[in-house]
Structures are given as structure tokens and as C-alpha cells.
Coordinates of C-alpha atoms in Angstrom, one line a residue:
X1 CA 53.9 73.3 -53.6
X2 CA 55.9 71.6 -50.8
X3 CA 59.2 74.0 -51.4
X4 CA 59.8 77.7 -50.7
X5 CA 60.9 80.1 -53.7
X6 CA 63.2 82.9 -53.0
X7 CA 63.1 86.0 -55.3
X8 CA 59.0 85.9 -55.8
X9 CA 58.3 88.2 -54.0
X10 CA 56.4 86.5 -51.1
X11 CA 58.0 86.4 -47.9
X12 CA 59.7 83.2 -46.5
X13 CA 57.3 83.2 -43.9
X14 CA 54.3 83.5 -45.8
X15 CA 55.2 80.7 -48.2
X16 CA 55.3 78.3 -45.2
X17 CA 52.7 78.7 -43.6
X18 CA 50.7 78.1 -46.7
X19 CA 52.6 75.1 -47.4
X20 CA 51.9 73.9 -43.5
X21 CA 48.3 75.3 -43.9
X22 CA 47.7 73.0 -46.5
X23 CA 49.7 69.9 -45.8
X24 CA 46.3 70.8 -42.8
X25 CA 43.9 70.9 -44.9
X26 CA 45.1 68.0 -46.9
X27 CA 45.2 66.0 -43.7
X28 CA 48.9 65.5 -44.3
X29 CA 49.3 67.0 -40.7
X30 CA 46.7 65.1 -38.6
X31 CA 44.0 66.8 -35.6
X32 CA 46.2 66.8 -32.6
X33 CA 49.5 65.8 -34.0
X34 CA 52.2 67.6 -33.0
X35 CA 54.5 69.9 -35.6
X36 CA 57.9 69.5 -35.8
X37 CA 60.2 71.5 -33.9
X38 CA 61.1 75.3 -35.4
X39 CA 64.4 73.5 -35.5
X40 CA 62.9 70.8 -37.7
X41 CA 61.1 72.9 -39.6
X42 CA 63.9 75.8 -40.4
X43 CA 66.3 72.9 -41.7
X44 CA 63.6 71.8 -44.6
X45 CA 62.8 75.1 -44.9
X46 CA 66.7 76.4 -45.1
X47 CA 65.9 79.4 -43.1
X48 CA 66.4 80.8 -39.7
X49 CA 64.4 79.9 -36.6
X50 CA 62.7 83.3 -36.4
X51 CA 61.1 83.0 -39.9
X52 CA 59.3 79.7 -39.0
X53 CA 58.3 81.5 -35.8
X54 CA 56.3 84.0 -37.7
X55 CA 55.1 81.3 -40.2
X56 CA 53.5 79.3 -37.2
X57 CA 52.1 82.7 -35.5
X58 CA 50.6 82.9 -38.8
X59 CA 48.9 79.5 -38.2
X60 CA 47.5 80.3 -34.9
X61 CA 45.5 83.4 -36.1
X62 CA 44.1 81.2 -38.4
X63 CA 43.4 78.5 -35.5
X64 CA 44.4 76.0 -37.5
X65 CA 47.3 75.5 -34.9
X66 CA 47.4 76.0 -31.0
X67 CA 50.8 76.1 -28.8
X68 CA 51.0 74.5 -25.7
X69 CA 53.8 75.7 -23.2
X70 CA 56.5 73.6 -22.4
X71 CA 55.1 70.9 -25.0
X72 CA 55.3 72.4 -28.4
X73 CA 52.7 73.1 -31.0
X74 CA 49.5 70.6 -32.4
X75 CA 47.4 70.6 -35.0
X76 CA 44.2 72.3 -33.3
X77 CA 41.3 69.9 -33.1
X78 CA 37.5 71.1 -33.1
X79 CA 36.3 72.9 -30.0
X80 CA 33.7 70.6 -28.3
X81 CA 30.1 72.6 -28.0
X82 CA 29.2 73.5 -24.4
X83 CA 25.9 73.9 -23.7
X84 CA 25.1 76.7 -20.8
X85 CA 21.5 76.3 -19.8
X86 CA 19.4 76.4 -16.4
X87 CA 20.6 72.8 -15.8
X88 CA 24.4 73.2 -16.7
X89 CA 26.4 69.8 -15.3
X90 CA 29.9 69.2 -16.4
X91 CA 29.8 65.6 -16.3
X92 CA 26.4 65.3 -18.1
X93 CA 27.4 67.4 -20.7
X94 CA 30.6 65.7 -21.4
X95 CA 28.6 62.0 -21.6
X96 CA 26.1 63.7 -24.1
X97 CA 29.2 64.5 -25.8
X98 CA 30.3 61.0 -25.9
X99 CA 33.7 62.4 -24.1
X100 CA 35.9 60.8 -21.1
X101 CA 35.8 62.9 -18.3
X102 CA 38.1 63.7 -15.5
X103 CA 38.0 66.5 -12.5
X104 CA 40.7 67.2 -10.5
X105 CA 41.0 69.0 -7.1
X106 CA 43.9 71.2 -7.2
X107 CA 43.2 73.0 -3.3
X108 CA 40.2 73.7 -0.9
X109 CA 40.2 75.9 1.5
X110 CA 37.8 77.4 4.4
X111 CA 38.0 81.1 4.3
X112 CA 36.3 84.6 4.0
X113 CA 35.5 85.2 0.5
X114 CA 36.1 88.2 -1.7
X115 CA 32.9 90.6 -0.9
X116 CA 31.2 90.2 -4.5
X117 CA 31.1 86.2 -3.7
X118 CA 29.6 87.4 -0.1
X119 CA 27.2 89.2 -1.6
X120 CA 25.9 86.4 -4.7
X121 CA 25.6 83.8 -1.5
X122 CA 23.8 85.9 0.3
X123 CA 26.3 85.6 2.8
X124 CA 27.3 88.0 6.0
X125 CA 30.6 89.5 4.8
X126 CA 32.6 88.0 7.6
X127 CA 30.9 84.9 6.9
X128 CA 33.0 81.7 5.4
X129 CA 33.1 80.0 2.9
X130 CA 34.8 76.8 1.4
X131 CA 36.5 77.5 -1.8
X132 CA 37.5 74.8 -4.2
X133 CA 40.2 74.7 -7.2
X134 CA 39.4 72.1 -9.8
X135 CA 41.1 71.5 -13.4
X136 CA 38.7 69.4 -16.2
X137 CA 39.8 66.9 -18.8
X138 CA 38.3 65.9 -21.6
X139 CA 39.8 63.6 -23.3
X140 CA 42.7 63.8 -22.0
X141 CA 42.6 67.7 -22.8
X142 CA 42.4 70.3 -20.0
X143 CA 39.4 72.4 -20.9
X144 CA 38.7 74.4 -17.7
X145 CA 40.2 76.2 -14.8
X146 CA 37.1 76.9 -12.2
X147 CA 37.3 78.0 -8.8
X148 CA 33.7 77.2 -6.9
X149 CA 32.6 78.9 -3.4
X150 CA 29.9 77.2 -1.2
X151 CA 28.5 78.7 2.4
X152 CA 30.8 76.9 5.3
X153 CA 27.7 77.2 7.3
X154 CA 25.1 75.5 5.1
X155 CA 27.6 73.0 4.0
X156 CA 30.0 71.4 6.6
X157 CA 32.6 69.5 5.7
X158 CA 31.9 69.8 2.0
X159 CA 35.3 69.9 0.5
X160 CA 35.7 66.0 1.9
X161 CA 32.4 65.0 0.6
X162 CA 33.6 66.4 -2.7
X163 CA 37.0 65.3 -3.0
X164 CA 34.9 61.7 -2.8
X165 CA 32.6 62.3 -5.2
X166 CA 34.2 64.7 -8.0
X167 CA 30.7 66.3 -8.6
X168 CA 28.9 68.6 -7.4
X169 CA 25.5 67.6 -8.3
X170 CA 26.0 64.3 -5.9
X171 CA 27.8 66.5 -3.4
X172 CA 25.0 68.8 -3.1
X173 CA 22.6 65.9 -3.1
X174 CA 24.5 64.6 0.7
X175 CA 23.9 67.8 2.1
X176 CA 19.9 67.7 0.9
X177 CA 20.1 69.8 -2.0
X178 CA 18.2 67.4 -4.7
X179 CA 18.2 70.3 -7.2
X180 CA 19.2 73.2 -8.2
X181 CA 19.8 75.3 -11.5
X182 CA 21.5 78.4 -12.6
X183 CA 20.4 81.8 -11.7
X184 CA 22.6 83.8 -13.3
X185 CA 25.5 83.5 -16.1
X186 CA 27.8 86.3 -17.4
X187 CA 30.6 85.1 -19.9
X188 CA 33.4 87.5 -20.8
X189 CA 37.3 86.8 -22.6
X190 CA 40.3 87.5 -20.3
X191 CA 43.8 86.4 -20.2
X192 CA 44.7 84.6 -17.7
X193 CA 46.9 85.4 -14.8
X194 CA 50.1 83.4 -15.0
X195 CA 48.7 80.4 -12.5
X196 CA 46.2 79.4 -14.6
X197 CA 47.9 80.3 -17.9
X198 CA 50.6 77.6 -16.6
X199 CA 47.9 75.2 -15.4
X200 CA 46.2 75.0 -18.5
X201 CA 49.5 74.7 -20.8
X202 CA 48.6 78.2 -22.6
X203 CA 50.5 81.3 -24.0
X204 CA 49.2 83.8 -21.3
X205 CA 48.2 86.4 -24.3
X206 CA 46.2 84.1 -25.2
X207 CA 42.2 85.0 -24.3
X208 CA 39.8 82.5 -22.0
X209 CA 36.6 82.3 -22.1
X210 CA 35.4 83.8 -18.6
X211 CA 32.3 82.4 -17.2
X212 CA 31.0 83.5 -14.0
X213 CA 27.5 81.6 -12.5
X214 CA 25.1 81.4 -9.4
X215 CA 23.6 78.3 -8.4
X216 CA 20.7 78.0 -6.3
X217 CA 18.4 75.7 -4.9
X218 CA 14.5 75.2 -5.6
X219 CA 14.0 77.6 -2.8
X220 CA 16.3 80.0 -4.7
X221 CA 18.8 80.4 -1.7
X222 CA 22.5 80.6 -3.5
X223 CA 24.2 76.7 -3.0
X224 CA 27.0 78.1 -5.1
X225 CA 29.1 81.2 -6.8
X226 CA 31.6 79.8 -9.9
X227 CA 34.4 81.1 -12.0
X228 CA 35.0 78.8 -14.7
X229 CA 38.0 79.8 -17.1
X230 CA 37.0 77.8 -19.7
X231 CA 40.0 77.3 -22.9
X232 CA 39.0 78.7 -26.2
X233 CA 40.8 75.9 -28.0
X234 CA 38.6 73.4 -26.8
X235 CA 35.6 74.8 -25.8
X236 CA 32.6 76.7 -27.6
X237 CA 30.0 77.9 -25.1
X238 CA 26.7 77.1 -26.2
X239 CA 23.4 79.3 -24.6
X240 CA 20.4 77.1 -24.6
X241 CA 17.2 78.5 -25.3
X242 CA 16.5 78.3 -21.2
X243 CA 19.5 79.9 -20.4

């Protein structure tokens, strides 16, 4: 059925977003493709903006479509599988993944950190730290939010040294830190505030995966405190058996 039926007692909006659901599942309507406009759609349709509305709301509780602000809405694609583990590196995991990968630095700053971050460093409360802002691709897709902190002290001049390098395995390595792993890992689903909701092109009712982390070295002295916002469209955390 490609055409709505008035009168049989199914609403409009039902009947449409079956009919999108399986041109979906037919592969009429392509991974990543965009839908057309609610517009677009309530012309074929013949009805009002607000029914096709509903019908695509439908879709998204079925995640079989995800809406992007300011962009429109696209066919969702499968979430790529994360894996969380002792060793957790962005940039490995997304070449084991067979994925492009891209980090940008949105900010850094030198400054006195909220008192829980103090307190996973090991730092003096009046202490500083260097805080940076980064937003992840993959593929072209933005799939995390993360604000890292580092000890000032330990590390100086570390937001330089990683705007160069875009990692902060290598980063680490400059300052003599060959290795480290992760201590400690609790994941949680928020919504996001409205600066990362508009960074990462996303409905701010709509839930992120909320992964906080502590780094440290082989001596087991914190190197690092993280709060990755990683989005549930795209990503599926994955807890390794050493995790």
C-alpha cells in the first residue's frame, strides 16, 4: 500500500508511517537519506503538516528515523559498537571499525575545576587544571561531545601539545606517560543541555549516553577525568570483559 484510505478506521497518521516504515524496510528509503520535507510529504499524502508530524514521531520511537536540527530528518543508520575496556582509545577503536576519524577542539582553558574533578585527580581543590572541549566524527557523523580535565601542574602546556596531535594517547606520551588505562567508568542517559544539544545537531529531549571515566597511569596517579556525551544514534557502548 503506497496510498492512505480515509474512512477505515486507522488514523491518517498511522497509515503513513507504515507506508514510510516500509518503503524502510523495503530499502525504498535508503540508510542516511534524507525524507522529504513535512511539506513534501503532506502534499502526497493530502493532509495537513501536523498529521505527517505525528507519522514521523511515530518513526523515531521506532528508530527507524532520527531528526537532526536545522537539517531535517534521515533514515537512521546502524549505531557503530563502542567498545569500553581498560584500554579505551577513540582513534583505535574507530580504525578497528574500519571508520574515518576526525577530533575537533572546540575550547581549552586553564582553570580551577569543579570539586568532584579535584577530587578524581587527586588534585588540591585550588589546584588547576586544563580543560579541553572536543567534538568526534565518524564518518562524517558527530558521535560525541567530551569535555577532558588534566593536572596544569603535571602537564604544562598540554592544551598546545594536543591541539597538534588530536590524541591523547600521543599527548600523554610527550609529557612521559607511555601508558595508561581506565580506572573507573560509570555510563548514565541524560539530555543534554542546550550547548551540546545544538553542537551535536539533536532534539534536546532526546537522551545521550553519559559516560564519565578516570585515567591513570601505570603508577595509578589520575592523568585524566572525562565526560564523554556520546549520541545514541550512532553509538552502542560496548563493556569488554576487562572493563
Amino acid at each position: 500500500m503506497s496510498e492512505i484510505e480515509r474512512g477505515r478506521g486507522v488514523a491518517l497518521w498511522s497509515q503513513i508511517s507504515g507506508i514510510l516504515a516500509d518503503d524502510i524496510l523495503k530499502g525504498v528509503l535508503r540508510q542516511g537519506e534524507q525524507l522529504p520535507s513535512a511539506q513534501e510529504l503532506a502534499a502526497r499524502f493530502n493532509v495537513n503538516r501536523h498529521t505527517v508530524r505525528r507519522a514521523v514521531a511515530a518513526l523515531e520511537e521506532r528508530n527507524l528515523v532520527r531528526t537532526e536540527q536545522g537539517r531535517g530528518t534521515f533514515v537512521q543508520e546502524h549505531a557503530l559498537d563502542y567498545p569500553i575496556s581498560r584500554r579505551t582509545r577513540f582513534t583505535q577503536n574507530m580504525r578497528n571499525l574500519n571508520v574515518e576519524a576526525d577530533i575537533e577542539v572546540l575550547e581549552d582553558a586553564r582553570e580551577i575545576p569543579p570539586p568532584q574533578v579535584a577530587q578524581a585527580l587527586c588534585m588540591d581543590r585550588h589546584a588547576y587544571a586544563y580543560r579541553i572541549e572536543t567534538l568526534s566524527r565518524a564518518d562524517g557523523h558527530i558521535v560525541d561531545h567530551s569535555t577532558a580535565y588534566f593536572p596544569a601542574a603535571r602537564f604544562a602546556g598540554l592544551p598546545a601539545v594536543y591541539r597538534r596531535l588530536r590524541s591523547v594517547t600521543r599527548t600523554l606520551e610527550e609529557f612521559g606517560v607511555t601508558d595508561y588505562e581506565r580506572k573507573h567508568t560509570r555510563v548514565s542517559a541524560r539530555l543534554p543541555d542546550a550547548h551540546t544539544a545544538r553542537l551535536m545537531r539533536q532534539p534536546a529531549n532526546r537522551p545521550l549516553l553519559y559516560v564519565q571515566s578516570i585515567n591513570t597511569d601505570t603508577r595509578g596517579m589520575p592523568v585524566q577525568y572525562g565526560i564523554t556525551r556520546f549520541s545514541g544514534d550512532w553509538v552502542q557502548l560496548v563493556l569488554m570483559a576487562d572493563s
